[in-house]
mmCIF file of C-alpha atoms in Angstrom:
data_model
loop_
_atom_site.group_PDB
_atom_site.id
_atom_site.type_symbol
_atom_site.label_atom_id
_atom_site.label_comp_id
_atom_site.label_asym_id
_atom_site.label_seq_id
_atom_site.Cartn_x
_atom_site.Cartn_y
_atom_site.Cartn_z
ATOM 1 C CA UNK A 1 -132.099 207.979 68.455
ATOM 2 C CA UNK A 2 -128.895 207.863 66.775
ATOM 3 C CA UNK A 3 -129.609 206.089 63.441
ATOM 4 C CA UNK A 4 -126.615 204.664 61.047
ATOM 5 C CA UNK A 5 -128.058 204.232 57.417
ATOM 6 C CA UNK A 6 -126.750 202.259 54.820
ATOM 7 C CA UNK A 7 -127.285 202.504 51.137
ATOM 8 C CA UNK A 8 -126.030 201.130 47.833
ATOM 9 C CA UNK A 9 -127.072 201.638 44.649
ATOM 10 C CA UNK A 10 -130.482 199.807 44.220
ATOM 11 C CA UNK A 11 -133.705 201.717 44.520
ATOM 12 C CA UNK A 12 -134.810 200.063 47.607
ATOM 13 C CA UNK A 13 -131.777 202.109 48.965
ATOM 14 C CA UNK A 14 -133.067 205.325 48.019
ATOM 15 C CA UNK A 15 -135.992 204.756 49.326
ATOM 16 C CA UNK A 16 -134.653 203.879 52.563
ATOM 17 C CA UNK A 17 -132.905 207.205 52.473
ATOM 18 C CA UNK A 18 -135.768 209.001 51.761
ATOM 19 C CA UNK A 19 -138.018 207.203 54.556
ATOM 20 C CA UNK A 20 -134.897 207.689 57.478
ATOM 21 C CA UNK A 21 -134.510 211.572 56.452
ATOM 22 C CA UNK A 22 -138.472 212.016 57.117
ATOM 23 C CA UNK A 23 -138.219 210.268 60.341
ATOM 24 C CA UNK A 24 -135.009 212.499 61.327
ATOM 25 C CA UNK A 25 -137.146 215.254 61.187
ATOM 26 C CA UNK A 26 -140.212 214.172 62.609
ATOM 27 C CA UNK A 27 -138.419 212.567 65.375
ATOM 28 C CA UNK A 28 -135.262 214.349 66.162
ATOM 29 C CA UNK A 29 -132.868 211.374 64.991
ATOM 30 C CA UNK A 30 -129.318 211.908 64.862
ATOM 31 C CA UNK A 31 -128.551 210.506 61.571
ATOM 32 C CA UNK A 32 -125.256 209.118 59.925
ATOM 33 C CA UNK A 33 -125.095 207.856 56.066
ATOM 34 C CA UNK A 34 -123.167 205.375 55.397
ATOM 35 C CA UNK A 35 -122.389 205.394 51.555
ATOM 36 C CA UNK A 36 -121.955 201.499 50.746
ATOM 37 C CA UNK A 37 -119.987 200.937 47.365
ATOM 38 C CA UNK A 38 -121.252 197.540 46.204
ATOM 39 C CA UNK A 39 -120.587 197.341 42.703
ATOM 40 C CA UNK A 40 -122.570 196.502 40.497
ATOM 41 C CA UNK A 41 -125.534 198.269 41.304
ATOM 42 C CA UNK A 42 -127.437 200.806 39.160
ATOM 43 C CA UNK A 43 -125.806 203.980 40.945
ATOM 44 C CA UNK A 44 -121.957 205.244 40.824
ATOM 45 C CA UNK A 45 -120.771 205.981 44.580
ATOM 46 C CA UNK A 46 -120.930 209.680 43.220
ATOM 47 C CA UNK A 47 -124.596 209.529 42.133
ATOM 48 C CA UNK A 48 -125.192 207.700 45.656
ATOM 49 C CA UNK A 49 -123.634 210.818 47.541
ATOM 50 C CA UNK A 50 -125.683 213.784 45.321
ATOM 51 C CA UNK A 51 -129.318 211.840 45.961
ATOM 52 C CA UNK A 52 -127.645 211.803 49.457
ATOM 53 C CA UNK A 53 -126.789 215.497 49.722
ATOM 54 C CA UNK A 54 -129.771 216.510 47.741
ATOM 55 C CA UNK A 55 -132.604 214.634 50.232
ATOM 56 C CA UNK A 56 -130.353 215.903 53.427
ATOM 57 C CA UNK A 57 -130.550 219.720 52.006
ATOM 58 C CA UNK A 58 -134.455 219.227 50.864
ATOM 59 C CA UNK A 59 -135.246 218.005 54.507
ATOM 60 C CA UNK A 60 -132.856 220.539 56.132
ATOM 61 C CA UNK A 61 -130.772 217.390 58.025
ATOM 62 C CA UNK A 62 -127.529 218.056 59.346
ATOM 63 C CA UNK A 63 -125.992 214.736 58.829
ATOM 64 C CA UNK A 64 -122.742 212.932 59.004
ATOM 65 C CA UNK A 65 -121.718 211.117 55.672
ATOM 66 C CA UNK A 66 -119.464 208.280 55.445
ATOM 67 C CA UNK A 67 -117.625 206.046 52.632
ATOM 68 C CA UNK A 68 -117.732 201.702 53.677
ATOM 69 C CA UNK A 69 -115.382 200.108 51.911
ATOM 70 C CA UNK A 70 -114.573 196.307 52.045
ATOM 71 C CA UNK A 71 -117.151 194.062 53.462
ATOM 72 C CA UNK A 72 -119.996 196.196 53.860
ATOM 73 C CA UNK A 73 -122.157 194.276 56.130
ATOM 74 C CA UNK A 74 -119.549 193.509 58.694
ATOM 75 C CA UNK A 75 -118.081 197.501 58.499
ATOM 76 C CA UNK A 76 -121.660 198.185 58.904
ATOM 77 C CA UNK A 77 -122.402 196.413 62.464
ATOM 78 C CA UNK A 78 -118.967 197.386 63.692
ATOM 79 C CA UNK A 79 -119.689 201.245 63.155
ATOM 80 C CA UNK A 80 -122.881 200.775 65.004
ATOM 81 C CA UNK A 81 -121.729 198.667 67.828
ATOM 82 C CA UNK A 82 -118.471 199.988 68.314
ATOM 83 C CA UNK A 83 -119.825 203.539 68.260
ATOM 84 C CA UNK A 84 -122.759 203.611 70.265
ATOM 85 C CA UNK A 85 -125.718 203.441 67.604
ATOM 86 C CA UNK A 86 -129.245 202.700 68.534
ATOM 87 C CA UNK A 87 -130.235 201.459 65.136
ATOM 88 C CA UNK A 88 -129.231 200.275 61.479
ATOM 89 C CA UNK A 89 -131.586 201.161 58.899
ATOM 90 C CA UNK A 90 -131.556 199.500 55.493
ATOM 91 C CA UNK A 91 -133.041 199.366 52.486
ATOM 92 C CA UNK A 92 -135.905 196.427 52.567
ATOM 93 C CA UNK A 93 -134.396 194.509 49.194
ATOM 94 C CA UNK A 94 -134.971 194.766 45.719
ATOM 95 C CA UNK A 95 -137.718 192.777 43.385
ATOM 96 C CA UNK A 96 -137.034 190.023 41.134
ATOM 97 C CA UNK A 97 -139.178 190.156 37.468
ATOM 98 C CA UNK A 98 -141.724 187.858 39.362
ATOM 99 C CA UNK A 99 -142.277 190.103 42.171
ATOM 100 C CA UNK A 100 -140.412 188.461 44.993
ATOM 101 C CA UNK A 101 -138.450 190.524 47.613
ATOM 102 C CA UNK A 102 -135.113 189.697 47.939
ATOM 103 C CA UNK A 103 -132.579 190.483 50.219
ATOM 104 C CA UNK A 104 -128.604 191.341 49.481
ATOM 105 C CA UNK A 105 -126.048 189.951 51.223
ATOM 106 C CA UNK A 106 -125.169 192.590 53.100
ATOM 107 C CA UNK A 107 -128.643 192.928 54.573
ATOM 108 C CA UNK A 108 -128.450 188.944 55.053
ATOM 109 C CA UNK A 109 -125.115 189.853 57.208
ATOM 110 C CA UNK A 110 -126.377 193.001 59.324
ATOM 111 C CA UNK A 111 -129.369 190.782 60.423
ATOM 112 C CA UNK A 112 -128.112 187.900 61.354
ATOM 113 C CA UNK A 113 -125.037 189.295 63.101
ATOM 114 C CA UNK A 114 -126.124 192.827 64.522
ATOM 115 C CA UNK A 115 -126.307 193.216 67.860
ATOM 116 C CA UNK A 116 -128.135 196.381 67.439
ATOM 117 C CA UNK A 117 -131.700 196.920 66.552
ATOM 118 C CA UNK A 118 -132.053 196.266 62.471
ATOM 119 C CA UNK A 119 -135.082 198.278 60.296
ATOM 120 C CA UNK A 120 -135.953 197.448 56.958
ATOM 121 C CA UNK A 121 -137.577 199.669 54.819
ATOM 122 C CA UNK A 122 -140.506 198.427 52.621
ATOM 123 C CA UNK B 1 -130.834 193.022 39.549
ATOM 124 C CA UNK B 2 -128.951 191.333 36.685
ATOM 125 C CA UNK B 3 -126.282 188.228 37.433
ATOM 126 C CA UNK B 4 -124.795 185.323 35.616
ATOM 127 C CA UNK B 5 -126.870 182.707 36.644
ATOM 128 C CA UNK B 6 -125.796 178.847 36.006
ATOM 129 C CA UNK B 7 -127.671 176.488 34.579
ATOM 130 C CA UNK B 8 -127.280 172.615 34.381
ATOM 131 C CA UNK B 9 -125.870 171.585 31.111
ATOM 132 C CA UNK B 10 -127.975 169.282 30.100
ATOM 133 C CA UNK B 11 -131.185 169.831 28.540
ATOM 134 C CA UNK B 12 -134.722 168.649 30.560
ATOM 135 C CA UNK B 13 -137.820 166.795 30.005
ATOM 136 C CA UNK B 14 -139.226 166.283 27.110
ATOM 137 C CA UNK B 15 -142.484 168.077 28.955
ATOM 138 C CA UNK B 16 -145.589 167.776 27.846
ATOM 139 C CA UNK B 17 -147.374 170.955 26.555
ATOM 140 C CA UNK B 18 -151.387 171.903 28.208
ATOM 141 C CA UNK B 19 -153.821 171.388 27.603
ATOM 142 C CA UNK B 20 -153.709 168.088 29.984
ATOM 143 C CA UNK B 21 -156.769 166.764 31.944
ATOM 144 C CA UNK B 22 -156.000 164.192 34.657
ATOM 145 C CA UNK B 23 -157.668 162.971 37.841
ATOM 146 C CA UNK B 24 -156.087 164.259 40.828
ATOM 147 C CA UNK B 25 -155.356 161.828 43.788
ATOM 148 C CA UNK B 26 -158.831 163.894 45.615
ATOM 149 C CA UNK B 27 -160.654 162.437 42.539
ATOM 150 C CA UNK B 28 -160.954 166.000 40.974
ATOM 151 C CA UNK B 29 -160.784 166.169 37.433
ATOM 152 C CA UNK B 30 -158.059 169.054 36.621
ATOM 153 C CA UNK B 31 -157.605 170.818 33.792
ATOM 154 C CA UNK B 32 -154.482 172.212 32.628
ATOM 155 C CA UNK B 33 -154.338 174.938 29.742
ATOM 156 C CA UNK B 34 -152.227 178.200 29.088
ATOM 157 C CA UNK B 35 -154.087 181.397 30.185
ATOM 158 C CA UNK B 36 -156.235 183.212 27.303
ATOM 159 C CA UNK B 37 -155.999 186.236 28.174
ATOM 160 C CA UNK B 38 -159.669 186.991 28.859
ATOM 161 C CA UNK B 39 -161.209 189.012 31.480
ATOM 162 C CA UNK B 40 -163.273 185.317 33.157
ATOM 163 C CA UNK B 41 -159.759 184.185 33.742
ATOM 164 C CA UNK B 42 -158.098 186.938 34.991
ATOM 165 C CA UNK B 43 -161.257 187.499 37.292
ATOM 166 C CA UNK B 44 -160.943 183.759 38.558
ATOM 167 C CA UNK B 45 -156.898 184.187 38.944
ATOM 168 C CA UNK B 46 -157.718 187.226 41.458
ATOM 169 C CA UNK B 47 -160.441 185.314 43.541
ATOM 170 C CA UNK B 48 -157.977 182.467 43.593
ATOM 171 C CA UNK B 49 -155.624 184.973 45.031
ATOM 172 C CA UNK B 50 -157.898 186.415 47.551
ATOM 173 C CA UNK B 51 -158.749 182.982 49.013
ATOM 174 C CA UNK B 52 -154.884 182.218 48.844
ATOM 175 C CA UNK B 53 -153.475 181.469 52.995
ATOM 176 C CA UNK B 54 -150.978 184.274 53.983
ATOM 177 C CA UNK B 55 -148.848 181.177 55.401
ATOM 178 C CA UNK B 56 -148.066 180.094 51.527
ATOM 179 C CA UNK B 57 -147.053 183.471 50.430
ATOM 180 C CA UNK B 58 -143.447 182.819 49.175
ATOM 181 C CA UNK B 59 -140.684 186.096 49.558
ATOM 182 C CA UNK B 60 -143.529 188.428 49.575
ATOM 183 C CA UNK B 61 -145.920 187.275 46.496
ATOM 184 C CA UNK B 62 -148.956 186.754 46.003
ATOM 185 C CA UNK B 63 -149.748 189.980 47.959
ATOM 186 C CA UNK B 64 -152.740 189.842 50.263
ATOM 187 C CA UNK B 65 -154.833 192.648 49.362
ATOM 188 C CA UNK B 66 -157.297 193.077 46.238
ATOM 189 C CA UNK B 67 -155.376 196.315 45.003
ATOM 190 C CA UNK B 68 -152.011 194.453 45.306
ATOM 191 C CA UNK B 69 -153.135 191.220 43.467
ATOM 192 C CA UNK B 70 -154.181 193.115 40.657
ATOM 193 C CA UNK B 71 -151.104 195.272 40.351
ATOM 194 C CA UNK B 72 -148.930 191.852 40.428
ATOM 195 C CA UNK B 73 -151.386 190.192 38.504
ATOM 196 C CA UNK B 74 -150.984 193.189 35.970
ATOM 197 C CA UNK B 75 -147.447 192.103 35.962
ATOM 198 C CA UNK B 76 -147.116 188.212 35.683
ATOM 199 C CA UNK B 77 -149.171 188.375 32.775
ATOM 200 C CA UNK B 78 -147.999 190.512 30.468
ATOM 201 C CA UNK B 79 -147.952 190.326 27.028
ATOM 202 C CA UNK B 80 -144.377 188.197 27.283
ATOM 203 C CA UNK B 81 -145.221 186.375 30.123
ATOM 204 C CA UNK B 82 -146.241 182.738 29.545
ATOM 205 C CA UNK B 83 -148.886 181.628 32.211
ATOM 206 C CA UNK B 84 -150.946 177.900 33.246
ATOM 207 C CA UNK B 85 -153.825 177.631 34.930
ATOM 208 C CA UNK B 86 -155.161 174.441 36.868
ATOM 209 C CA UNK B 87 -159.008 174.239 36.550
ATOM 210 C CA UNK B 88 -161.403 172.610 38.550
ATOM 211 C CA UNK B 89 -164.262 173.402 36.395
ATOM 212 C CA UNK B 90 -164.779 177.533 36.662
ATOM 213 C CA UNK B 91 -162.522 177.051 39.925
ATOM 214 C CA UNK B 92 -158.519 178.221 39.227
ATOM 215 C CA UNK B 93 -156.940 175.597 41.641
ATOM 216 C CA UNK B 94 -153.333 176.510 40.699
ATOM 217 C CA UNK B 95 -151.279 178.584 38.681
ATOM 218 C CA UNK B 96 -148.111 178.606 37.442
ATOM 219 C CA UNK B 97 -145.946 181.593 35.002
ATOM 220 C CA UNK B 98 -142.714 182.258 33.189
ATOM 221 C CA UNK B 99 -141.669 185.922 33.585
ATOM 222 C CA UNK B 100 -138.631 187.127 31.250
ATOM 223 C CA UNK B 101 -135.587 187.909 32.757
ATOM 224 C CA UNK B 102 -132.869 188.773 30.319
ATOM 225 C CA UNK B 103 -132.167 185.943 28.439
ATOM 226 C CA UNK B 104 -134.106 183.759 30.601
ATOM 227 C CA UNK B 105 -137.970 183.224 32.629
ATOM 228 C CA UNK B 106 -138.339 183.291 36.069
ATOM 229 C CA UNK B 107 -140.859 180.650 37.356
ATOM 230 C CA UNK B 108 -143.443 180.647 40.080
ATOM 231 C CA UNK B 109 -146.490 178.179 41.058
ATOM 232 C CA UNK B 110 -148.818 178.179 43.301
ATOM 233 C CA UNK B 111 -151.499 175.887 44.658
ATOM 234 C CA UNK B 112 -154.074 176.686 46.758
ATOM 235 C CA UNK B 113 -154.736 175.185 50.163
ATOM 236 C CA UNK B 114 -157.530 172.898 49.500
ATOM 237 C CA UNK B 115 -156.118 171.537 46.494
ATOM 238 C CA UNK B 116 -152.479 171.163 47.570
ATOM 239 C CA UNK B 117 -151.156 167.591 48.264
ATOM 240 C CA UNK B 118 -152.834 165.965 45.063
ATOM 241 C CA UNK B 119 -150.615 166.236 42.645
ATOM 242 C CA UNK B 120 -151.788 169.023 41.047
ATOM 243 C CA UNK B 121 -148.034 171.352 41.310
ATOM 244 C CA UNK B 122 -146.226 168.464 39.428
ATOM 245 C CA UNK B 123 -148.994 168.489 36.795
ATOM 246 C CA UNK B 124 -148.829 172.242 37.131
ATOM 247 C CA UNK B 125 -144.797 172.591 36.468
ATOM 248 C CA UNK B 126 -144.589 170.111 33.914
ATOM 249 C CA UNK B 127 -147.494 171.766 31.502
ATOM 250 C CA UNK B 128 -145.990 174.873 32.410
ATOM 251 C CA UNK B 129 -142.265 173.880 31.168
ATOM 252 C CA UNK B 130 -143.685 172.050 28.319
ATOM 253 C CA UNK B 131 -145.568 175.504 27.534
ATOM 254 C CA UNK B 132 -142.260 177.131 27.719
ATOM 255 C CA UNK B 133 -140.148 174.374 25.828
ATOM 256 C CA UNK B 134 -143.015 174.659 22.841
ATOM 257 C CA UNK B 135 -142.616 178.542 23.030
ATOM 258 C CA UNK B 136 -138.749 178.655 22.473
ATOM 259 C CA UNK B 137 -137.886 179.366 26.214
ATOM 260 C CA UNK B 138 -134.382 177.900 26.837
ATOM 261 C CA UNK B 139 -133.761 178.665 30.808
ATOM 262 C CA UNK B 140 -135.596 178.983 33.836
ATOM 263 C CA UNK B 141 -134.729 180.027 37.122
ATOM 264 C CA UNK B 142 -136.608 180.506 41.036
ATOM 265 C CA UNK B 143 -135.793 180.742 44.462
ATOM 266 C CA UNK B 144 -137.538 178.767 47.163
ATOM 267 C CA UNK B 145 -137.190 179.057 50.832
ATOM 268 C CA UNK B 146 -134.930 176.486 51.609
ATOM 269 C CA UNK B 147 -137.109 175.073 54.496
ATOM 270 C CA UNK B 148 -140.039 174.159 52.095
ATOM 271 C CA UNK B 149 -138.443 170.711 51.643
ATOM 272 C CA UNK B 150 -142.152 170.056 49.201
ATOM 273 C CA UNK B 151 -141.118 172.414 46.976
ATOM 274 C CA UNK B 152 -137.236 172.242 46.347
ATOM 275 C CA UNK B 153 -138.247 168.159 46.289
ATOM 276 C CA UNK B 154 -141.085 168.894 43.415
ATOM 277 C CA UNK B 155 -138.269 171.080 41.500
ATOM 278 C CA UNK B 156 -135.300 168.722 41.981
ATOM 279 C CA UNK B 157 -138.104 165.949 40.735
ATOM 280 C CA UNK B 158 -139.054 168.007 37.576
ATOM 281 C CA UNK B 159 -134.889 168.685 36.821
ATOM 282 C CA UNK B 160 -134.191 171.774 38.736
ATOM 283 C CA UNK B 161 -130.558 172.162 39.974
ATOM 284 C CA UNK B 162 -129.639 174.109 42.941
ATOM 285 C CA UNK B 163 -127.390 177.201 41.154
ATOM 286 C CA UNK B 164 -126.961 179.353 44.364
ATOM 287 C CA UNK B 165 -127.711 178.370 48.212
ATOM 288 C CA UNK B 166 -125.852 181.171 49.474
ATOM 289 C CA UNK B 167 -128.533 183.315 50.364
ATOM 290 C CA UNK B 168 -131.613 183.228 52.653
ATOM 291 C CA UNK B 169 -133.342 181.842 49.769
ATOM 292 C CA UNK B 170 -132.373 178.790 47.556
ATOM 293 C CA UNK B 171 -131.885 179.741 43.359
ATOM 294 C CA UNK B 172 -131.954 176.537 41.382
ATOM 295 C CA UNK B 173 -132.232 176.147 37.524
ATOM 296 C CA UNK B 174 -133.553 174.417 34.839
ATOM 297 C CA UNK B 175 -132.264 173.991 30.856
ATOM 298 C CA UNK B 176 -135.243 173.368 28.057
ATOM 299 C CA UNK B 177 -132.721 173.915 25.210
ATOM 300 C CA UNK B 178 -129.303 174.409 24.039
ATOM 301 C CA UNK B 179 -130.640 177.269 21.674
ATOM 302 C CA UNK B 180 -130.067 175.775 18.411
ATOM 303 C CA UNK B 181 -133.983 175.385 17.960
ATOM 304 C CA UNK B 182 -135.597 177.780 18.380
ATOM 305 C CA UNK B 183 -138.659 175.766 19.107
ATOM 306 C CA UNK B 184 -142.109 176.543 17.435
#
């Protein structure tokens, strides 16, 4: 499958990364990153692309890494419908102090407005 | 995640603080008081939890199996947590917590099935932000799926204000205190 992945800066992004590069290599997935600069989040783009670069080398992926500037969300379903992708794989939200999962807004856009297959990761 | 959250400007209640014993509209004599800490109530919290329907978890909590509940039950209570319990007799009914968040508490409740509908949750809420008022808290925050017209109702009763209905999920907010008194 040819996977686009987006992550920010919140754990529940690195975890996504960490899940999708597993997959890749059980399953053969062509994989693109697609580094997401939110703002605001605990990671720096830069510290976003090493975890990147670092989990792609550990795993021995080959994989295509790319900046989304702007609206994330909507960059996000363009790349993937525009260009062919079978999936979008984010990260599954972040956790409040209570416990509850919560979503971003750019996962809130890439679900309801993807025409292509969505994964969260939990 | 950390975000200026608004809050209404003026201050709510007075609540009243637990304990509280009142009838419920089943006939059920409730009890209201603030968790102890011991190891009967935590044990009574986590078989509430088990029995808890999967169709009234909100956003994920209370998880559904024992290992989870404990974990998250680890969490809700902590040491800075503040935490009511409804009590049919040895029965927890309902519960309802304050967890810190910054400068503020976020607030959950929950009721389970066979006592829902009684007015146990407004009981619940109001000994809970009467718990909080008495223990210097000054805001509170949740989110609530904004189809559960019960709940946002209840909250918009008690003096919740919707602060964000942007996402999936509704945020509203409540103010106990300006922060000149620091309460007792």
């Amino acid at each position: 499958m040819r996977i686009l992945l987006g992550i920010g800066g919140a754990d529940d992004s690195l975890q996504a990364l960490a899940r999708t590069v597993e997959r890749a290599v059980e399953a053969g997935d062509e994989l693109t990153v697609a580094i997401i600069d939110e703002g605001g989040t605990e990671r720096s783009v830069e510290e976003i692309e090493s975890a990147v670069t670092e989990t792609l080398e550990e795993n021995g992926v080959d994989a295509e890494i790319r900046y989304v500037a702007g609206d994330p969300g909507s960059k996000l379903v363009d790349v993937a419908e525009s260009e062919g992708y079978d999936r979008i794989v984010l990260g599954g939200g972040t956790t409040s102090p209570m416990g509850k999962i919560q979503l971003g807004s750019t996962a809130e856009f890439v679900l309801l407005n993807s025409h292509v297959s969505v994964t969260l990761v939990r | 995640m950390s975000r200026n959250r608004r809050y209404p400007d003026e201050i709510a209640g007075p609540f009243e603080s637990p304990p509280i014993t009142f009838e419920d509209r089943d006939g059920r004599e409730i009890d209201i008081r603030a968790h102890d800490g011991s190891d009967e109530e935590y044990e009574a919290l986590a078989s509430m939890y088990d029995a808890f329907d999967p169709a009234d978890r909100a956003q994920g909590i209370p998880p559904s199996e024992e290992r989870r509940i404990r974990e998250w039950l680890d969490n809700i209570l902590c040491a800075e947590c503040l935490n009511v319990v409804a009590w049919d007799g040895q029965t927890a009914a309902g519960h309802a917590t304050l967890v810190p968040d910054g400068d503020a508490y976020e607030l959950a409740i929950f009721v389970l099935q066979a006592y829902q509908e009684a007015g146990i949750g407004t009981h619940l809420m109001k000994g809970l932000l009467g718990y909080g008022a008495e223990s210097g808290v000054e805001k509170v925050w949740l989110t609530v799926e904004r189809w559960n017209k019960a709940a946002v109702g209840l909250y918009k009763k008690i003096g919740f204000e919707v602060s964000d209905s942007e996402s999936f999920e509704m945020e509203m907010g409540i103010r106990l205190s300006d922060g000149s008194d620091e309460g007792g």
